[in-house]
Short mmCIF file of C-alpha atoms and ligand atoms in Angstrom, two decimals:
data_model
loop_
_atom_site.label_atom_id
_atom_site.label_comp_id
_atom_site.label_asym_id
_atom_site.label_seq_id
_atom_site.Cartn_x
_atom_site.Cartn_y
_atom_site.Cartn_z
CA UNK S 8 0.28 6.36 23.13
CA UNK S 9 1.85 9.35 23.93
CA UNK S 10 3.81 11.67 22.19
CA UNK S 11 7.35 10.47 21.08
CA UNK S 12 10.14 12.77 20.14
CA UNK S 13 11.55 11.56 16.59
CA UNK S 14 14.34 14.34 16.52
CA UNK S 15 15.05 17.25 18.64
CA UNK S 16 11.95 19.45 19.27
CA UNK S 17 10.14 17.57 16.40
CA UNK S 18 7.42 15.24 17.62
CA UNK S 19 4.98 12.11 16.87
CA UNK S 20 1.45 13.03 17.94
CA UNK S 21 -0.34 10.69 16.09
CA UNK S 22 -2.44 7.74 17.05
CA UNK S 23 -2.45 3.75 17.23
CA UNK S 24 -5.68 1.81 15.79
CA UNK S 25 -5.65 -1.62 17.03
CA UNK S 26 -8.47 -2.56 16.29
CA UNK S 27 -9.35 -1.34 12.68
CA UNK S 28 -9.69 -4.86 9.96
CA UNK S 29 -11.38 -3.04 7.24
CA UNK S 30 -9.55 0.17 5.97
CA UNK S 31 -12.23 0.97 3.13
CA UNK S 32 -11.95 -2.50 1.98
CA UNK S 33 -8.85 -3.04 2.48
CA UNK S 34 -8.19 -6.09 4.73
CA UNK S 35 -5.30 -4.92 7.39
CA UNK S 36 -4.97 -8.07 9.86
CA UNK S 37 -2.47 -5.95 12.01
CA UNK S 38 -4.44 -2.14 12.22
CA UNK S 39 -2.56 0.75 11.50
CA UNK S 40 -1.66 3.77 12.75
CA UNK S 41 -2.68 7.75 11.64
CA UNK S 42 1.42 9.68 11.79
CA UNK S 43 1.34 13.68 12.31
CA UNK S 44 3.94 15.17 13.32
CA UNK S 45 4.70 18.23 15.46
CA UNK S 46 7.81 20.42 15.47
CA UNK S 47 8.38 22.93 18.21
CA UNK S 48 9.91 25.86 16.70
CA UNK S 49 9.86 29.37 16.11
CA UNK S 50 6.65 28.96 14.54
CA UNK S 51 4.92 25.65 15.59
CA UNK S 52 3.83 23.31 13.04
CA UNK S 53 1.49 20.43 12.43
CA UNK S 54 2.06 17.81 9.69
CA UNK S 55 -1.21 16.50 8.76
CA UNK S 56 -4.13 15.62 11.16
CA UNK S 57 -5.31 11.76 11.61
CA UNK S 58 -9.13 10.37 11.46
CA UNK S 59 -11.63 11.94 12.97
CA UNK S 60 -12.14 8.81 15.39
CA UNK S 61 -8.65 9.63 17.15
CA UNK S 62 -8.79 13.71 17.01
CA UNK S 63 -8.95 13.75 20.81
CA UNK S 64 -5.86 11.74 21.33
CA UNK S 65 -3.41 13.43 18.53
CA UNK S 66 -5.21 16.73 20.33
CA UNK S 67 -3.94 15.40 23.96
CA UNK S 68 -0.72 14.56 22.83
CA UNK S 69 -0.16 17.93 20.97
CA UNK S 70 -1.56 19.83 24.29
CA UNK S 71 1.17 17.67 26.60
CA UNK S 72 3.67 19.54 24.80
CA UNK S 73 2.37 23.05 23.71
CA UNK S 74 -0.74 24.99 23.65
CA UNK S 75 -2.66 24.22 20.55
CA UNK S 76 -3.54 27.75 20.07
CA UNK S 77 0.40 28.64 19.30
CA UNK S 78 0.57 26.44 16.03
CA UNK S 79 1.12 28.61 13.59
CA UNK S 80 1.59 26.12 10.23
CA UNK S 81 -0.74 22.99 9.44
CA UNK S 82 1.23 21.10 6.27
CA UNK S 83 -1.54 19.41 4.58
CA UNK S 84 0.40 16.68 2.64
CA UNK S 85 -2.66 13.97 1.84
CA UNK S 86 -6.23 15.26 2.05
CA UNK S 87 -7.61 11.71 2.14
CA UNK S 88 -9.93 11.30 5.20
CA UNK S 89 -7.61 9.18 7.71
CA UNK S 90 -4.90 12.26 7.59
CA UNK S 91 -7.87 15.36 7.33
CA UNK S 92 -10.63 14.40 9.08
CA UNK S 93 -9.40 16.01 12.30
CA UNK S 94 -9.01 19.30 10.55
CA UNK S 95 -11.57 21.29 11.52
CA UNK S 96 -11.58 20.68 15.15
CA UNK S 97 -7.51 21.75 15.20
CA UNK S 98 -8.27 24.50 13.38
CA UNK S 99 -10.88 25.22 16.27
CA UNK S 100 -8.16 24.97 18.84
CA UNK S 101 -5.80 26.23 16.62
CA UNK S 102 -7.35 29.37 14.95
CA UNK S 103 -4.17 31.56 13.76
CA UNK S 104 -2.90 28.46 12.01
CA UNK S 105 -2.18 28.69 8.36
CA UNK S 106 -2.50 25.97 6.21
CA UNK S 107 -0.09 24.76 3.46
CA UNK S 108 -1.22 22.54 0.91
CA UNK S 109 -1.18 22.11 -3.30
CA UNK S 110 -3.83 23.41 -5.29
CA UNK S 111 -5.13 19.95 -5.73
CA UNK S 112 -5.05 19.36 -2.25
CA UNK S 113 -7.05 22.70 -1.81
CA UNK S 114 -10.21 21.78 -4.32
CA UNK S 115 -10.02 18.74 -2.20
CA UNK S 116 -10.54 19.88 0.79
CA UNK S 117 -13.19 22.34 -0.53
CA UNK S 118 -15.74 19.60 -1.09
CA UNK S 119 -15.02 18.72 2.84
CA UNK S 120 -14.73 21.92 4.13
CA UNK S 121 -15.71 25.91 3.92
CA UNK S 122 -12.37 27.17 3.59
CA UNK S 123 -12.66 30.58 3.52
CA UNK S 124 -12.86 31.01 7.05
CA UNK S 125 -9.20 29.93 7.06
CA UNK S 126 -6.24 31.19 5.84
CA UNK S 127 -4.99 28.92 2.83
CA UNK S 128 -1.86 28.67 1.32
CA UNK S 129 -1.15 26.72 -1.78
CA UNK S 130 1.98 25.24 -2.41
CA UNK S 131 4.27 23.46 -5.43
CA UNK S 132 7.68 21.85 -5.70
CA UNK S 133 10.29 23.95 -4.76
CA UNK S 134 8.43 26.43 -2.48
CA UNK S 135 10.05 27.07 0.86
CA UNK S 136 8.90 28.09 4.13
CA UNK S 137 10.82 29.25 6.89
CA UNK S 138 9.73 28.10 10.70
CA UNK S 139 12.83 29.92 12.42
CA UNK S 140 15.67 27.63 13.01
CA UNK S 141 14.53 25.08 10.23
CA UNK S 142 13.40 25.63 6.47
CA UNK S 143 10.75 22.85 5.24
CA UNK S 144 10.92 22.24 1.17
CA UNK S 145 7.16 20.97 -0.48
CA UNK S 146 8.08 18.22 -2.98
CA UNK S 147 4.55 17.77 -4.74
CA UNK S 148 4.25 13.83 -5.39
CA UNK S 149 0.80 13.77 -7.50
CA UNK S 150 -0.89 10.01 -7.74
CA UNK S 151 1.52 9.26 -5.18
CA UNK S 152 -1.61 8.29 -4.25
CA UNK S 153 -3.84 10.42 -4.43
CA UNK S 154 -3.49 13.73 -6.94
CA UNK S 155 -3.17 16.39 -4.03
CA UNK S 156 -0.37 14.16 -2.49
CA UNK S 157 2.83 15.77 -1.80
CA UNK S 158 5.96 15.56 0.98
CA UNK S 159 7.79 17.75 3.07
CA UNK S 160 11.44 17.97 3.63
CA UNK S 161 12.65 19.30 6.69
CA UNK S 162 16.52 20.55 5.52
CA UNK S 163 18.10 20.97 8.85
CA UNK S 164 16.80 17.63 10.35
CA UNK S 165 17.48 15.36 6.82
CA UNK S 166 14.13 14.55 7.41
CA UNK S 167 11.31 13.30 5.04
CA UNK S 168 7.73 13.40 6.27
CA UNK S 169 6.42 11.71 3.30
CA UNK S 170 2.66 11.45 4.09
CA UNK S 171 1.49 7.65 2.73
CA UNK S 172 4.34 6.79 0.82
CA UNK S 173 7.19 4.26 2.71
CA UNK S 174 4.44 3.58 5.08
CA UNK S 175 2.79 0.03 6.42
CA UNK S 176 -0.55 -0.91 7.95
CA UNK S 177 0.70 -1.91 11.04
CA UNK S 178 -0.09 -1.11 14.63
CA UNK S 179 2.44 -1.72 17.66
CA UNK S 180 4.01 0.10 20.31
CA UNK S 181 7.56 0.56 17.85
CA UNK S 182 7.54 4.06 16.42
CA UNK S 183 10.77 3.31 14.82
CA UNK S 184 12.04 0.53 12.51
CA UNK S 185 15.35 -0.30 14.78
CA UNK S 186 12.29 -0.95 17.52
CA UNK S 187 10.02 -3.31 15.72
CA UNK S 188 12.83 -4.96 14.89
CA UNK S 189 14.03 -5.93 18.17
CA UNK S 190 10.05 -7.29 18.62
CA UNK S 191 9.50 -8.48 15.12
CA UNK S 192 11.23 -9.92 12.11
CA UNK S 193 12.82 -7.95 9.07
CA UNK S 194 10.57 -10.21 7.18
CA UNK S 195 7.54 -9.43 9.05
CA UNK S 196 8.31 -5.69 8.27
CA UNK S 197 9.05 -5.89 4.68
CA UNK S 198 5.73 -8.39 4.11
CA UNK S 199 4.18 -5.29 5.56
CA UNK S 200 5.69 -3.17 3.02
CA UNK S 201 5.13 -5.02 0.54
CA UNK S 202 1.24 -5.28 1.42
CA UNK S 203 1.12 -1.86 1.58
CA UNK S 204 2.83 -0.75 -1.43
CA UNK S 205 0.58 -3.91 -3.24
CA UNK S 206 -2.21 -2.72 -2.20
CA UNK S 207 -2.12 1.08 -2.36
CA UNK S 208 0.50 1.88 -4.89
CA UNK S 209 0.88 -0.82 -7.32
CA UNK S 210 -0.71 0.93 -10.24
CA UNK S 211 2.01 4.24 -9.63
CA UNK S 212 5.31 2.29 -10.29
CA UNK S 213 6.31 4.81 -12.99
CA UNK S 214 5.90 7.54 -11.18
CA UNK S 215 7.30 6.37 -8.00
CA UNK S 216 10.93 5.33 -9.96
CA UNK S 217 10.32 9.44 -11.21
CA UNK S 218 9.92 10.75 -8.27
CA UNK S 219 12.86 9.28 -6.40
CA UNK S 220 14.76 10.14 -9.12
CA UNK S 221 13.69 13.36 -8.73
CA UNK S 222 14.26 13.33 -5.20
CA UNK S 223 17.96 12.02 -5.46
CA UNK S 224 18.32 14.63 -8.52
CA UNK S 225 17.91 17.09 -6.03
CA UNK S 226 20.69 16.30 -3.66
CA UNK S 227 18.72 16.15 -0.60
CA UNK S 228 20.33 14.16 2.49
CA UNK S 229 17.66 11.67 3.88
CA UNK S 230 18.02 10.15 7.16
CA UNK S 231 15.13 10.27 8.56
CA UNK S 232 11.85 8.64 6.93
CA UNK S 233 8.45 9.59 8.21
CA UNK S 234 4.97 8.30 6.91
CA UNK S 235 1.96 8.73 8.05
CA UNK S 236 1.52 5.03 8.78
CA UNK S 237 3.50 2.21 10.71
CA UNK S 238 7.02 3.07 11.64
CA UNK S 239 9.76 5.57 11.33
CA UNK S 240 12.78 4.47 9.16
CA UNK S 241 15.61 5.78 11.70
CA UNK S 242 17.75 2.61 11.46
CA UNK S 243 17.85 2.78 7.31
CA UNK S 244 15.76 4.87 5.37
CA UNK S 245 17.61 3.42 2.33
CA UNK S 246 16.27 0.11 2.88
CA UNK S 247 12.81 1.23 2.26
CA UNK S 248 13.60 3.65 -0.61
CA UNK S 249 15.26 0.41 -2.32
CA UNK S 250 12.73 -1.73 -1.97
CA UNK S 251 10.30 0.67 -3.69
CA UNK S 252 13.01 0.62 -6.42
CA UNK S 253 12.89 -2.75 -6.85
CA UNK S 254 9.20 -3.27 -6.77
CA UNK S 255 8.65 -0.77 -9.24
CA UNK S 256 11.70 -2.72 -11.37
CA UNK S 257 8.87 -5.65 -11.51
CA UNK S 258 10.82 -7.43 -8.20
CA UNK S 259 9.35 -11.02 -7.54
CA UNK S 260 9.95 -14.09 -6.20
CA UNK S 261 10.07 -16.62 -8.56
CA UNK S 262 6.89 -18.42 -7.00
CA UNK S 263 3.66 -19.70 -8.30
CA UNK S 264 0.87 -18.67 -6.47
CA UNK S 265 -2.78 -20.05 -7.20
CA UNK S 266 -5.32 -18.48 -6.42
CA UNK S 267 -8.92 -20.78 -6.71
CA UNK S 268 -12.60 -20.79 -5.70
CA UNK S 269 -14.67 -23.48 -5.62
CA UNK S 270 -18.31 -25.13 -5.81
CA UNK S 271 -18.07 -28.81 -5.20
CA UNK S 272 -14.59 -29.31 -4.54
CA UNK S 273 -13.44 -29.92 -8.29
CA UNK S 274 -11.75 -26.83 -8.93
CA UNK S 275 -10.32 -27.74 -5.70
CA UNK S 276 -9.24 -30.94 -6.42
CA UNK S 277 -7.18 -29.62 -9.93
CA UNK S 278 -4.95 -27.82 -8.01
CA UNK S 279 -3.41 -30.66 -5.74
CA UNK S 280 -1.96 -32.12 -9.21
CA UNK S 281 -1.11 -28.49 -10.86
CA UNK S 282 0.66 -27.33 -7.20
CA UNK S 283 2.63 -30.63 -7.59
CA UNK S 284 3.41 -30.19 -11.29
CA UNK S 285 4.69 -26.58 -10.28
CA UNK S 286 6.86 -28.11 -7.76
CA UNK S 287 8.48 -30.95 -9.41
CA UNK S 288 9.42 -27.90 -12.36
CA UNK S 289 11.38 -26.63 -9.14
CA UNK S 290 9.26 -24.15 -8.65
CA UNK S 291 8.25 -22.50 -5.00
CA UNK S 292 3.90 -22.63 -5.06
CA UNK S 293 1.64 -21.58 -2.79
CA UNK S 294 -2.30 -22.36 -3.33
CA UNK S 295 -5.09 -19.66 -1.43
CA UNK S 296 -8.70 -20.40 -1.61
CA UNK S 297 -10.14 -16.94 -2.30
CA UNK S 298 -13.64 -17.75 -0.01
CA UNK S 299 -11.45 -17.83 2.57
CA UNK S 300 -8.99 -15.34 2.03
CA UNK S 301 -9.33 -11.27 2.01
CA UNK S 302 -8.91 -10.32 -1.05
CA UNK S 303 -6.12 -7.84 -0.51
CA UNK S 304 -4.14 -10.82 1.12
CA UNK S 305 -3.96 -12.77 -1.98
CA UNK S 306 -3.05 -9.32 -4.15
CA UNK S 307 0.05 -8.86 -1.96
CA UNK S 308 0.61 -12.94 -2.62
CA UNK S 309 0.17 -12.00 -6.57
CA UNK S 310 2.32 -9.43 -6.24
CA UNK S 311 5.00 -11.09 -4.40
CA UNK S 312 5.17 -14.05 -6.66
CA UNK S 313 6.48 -14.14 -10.43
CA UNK S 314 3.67 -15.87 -11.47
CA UNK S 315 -0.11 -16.54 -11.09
CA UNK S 316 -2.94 -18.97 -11.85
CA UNK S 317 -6.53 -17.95 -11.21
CA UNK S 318 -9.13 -21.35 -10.83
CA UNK S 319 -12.72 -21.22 -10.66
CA UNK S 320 -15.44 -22.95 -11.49
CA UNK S 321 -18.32 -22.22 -13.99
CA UNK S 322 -21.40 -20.26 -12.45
CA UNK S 323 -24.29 -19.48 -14.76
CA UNK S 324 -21.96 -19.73 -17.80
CA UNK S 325 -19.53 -17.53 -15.92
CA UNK S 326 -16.63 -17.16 -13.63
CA UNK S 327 -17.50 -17.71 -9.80
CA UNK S 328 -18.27 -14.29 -7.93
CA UNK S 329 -15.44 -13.99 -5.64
CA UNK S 330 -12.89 -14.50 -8.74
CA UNK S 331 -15.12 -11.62 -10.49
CA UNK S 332 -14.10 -9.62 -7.69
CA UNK S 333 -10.82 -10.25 -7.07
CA UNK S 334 -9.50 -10.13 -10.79
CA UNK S 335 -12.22 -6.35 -10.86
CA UNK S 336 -9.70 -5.31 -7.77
CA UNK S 337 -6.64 -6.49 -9.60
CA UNK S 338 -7.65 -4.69 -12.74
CA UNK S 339 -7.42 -1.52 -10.83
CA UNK S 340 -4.07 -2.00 -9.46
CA UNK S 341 -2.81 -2.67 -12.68
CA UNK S 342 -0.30 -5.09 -12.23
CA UNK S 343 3.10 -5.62 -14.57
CA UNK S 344 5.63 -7.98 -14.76
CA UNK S 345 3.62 -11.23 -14.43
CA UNK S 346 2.77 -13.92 -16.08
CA UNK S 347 -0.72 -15.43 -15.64
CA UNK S 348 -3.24 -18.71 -16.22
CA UNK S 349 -6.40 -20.15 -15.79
CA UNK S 350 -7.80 -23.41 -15.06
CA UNK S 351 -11.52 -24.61 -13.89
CA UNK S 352 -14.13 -26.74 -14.29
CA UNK S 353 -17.99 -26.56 -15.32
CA UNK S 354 -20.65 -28.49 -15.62
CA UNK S 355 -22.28 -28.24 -19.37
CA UNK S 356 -21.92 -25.00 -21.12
CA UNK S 357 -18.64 -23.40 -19.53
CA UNK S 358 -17.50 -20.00 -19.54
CA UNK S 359 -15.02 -19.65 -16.64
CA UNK S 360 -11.97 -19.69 -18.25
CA UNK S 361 -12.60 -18.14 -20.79
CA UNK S 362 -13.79 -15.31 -18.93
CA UNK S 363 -10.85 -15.27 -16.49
CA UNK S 364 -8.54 -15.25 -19.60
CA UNK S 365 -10.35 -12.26 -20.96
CA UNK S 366 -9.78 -10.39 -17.80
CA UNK S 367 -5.93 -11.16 -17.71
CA UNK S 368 -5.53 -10.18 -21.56
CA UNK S 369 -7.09 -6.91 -20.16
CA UNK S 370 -4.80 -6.35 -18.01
CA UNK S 371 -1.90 -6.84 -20.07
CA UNK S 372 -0.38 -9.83 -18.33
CA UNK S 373 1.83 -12.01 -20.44
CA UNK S 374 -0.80 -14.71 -20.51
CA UNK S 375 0.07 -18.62 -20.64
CA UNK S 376 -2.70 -20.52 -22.79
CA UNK S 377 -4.81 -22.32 -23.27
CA UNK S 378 -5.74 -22.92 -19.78
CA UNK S 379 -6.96 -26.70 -18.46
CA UNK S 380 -10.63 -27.45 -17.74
CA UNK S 381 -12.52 -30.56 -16.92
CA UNK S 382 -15.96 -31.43 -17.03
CA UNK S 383 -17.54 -31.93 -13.32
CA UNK S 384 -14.81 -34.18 -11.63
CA UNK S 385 -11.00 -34.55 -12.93
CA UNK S 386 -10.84 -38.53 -13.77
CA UNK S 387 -7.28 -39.63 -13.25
CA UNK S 388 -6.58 -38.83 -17.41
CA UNK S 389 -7.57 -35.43 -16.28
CA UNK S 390 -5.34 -34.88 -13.27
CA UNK S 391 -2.44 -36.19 -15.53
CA UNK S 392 -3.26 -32.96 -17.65
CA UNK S 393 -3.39 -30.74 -14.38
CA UNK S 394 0.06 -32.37 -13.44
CA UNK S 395 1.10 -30.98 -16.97
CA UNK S 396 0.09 -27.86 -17.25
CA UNK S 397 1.35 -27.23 -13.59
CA UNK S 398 5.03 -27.85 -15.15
CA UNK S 399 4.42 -26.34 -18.53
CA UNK S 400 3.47 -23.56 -16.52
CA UNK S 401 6.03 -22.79 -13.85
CA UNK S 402 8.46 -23.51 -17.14
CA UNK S 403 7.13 -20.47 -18.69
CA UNK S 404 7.27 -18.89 -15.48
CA UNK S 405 10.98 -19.53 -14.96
CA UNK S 406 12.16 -18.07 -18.51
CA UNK S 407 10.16 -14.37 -17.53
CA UNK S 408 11.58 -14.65 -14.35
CA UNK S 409 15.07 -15.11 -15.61
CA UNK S 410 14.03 -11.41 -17.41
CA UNK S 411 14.29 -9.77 -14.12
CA UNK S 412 17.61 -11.54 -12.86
FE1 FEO D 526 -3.40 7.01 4.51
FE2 FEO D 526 -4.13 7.87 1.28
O1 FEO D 526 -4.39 7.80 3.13
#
């Protein structure tokens, strides 16, 4: 795609990957896109580069408006590979460059690149640099999400390039969130936000509510949102900024969803009477089978939903593999503000639940136990009990949720 002009003289010459599924792991149905940006002014500068796959198209798009060789400022504000991996072949094209970045972001780069052939200048909150008619402010934003990560705001445009914060895995032709829009549905965008921020920045609510604190603290006009993935926020900025608020507030829907894998269908078969159970409590429920689910999709349904219920069956006197892995991924998200069971069902020895309950106490989850198992196959006595715990579940469910009301 070529370049688009966000705001006068300052330019998206990023890229669009259609095609990318796996973003390290990271299942991302719609691809993405890699942001920089380009402003045309006294002094040209570059805000962050994109993956190395798509260096020759941010290159052709920053060639269609100006020679390369005349950028004067590179704003490193994420070092991780899909922003810096085009780096060195700018800086080729682009030799009188300087490059601003924090001193995090600098040992960073180190272990990528020699850095002493170029001429590096490190950066902190509050620092100021002057491109002629505009004056860019470096607002560091470390874990935000990775410890070099910081924004840039440019003063004279109210404009926030804020590197992977506010941004969405999400490839289309929209640059802007008034365009998608007019394609796609507010819903379809904020599930995308929602992914993201699920997926990426779940464990860095604290610092996020800090940070925009900060940000507001310091009186600066924002009108303009611009991350270095998915869409600009042109249309409302705010909308984005609140829903961070909010998810960071522990923001749910008061949902169960259950999340199961299974050997022989049993484990399987307990959740048609716990879903019902859930739903005659007046409760919304939604059941995913994990073997055929990325796990990042059902994260983003944990973390949209108030509450959770993890099934599995017993495998070698322990939890089924692909429940290992998803509750190892959840563990390092480290989700809040949820409450959590277990249910499953084994053969002789067990070991499934209990296991899955010991992950969830790790976590810190208000925990709802004990959980239900059944020996090989629920009998109808059985399915009665799945029915029950279902309601006595999404009971418990309701009262934390009314915490957040
Ligand atoms: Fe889009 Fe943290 O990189």
């Amino acid at each position: 795609m070529k370049a688009v002009e966000i705001k006068p003289d300052i330019y998206w010459v990023g890229a669009i990957d259609w095609a990318i599924r796996d973003f390290h792991g990271y299942i991302i149905p719609n691809g993405t896109t890699y942001n920089n940006y380009l402003i045309l002014d006294e002094m040209v500068t570059l805000f962050d580069t994109v993956k190395h796959d798509f260096s020759q198209i941010t290159i052709e798009n920053i060639k269609s408006l100006v020679d390369p060789a005349k950028i004067r400022n590179i704003i490193i504000d994420h070092i991780e590979n899909d922003h810096s991996t085009s780096i060195a072949e700018i800086m080729h094209l682009a030799p009188n460059a300087s490059l601003y970045i924090t001193e995090r972001g600098k040992k960073g780069l180190a272990k990528f690149y020699d850095l002493s052939r170029w001429d590096v200048k490190v950066v902190k909150t509050g620092d100021t640099l002057n491109i002629g008619k505009r004056n860019l402010l470096f607002i560091e934003t470390p874990m935000l999400h990775w410890p070099d990560s910081m924004m840039t705001y440019v003063k004279e445009d109210k404009l926030l390039i804020s590197q992977d914060g506010f941004g969405q895995h999400y490839a289309s032709a929209a640059r802007f969130d008034d365009e998608f829009l007019t394609c796609f549905s507010v819903s379809e965008l904020e599930d995308a936000v929602e992914d993201y921020y699920a997926n990426i920045l779940m464990p860095f609510g604290t610092q996020i509510k800090t940070k925009i604190a900060e940000i507001q603290k310091l009186g600066l006009e924002i009108d303009m949102i611009a991350p270095d993935h998915g869409i600009i926020w042109r249309k409302d900025p705010s909308k984005v900024i609140n829903m961070y608020l909010d998810m960071a507030n522990g923001k749910a829907d008061l949902r169960v969803v259950i999340i199961y894998d299974t050997m022989w269908k049993s484990t399987e078969q307990m959740t048609v009477p716990i879903m019902q159970g859930i739903k005659d409590e007046g409760v919304d429920v939604k059941v995913i089978k994990l073997r055929a689910t990325p796990v990042s999709a059902a994260v983003k349904e944990l973390w949209q939903a108030r509450g959770c219920l993890i099934g599995s069956p017993t495998l070698n006197n322990s939890m089924f593999p692909t429940i290992a892995e998803f509750l190892s991924y959840l563990r390092g998200l480290r989700p809040k503000n949820r409450i959590a069971g277990a249910f499953g069902s084994y053969g002789w020895g067990g070991g499934a639940v209990k296991d899955i309950y010991e992950e969830l106490k790790k976590m810190g989850l208000e925990i709802v136990e004990p959980g239900v198992q059944v020996i090989y196959k629920p009998s109808a006595d059985e399915e009665q009990r799945c029915y029950e715990f279902g309601r006595e579940f999404a009971g418990k469910v309701k009262a934390h949720h009314a915490k957040f009301e």
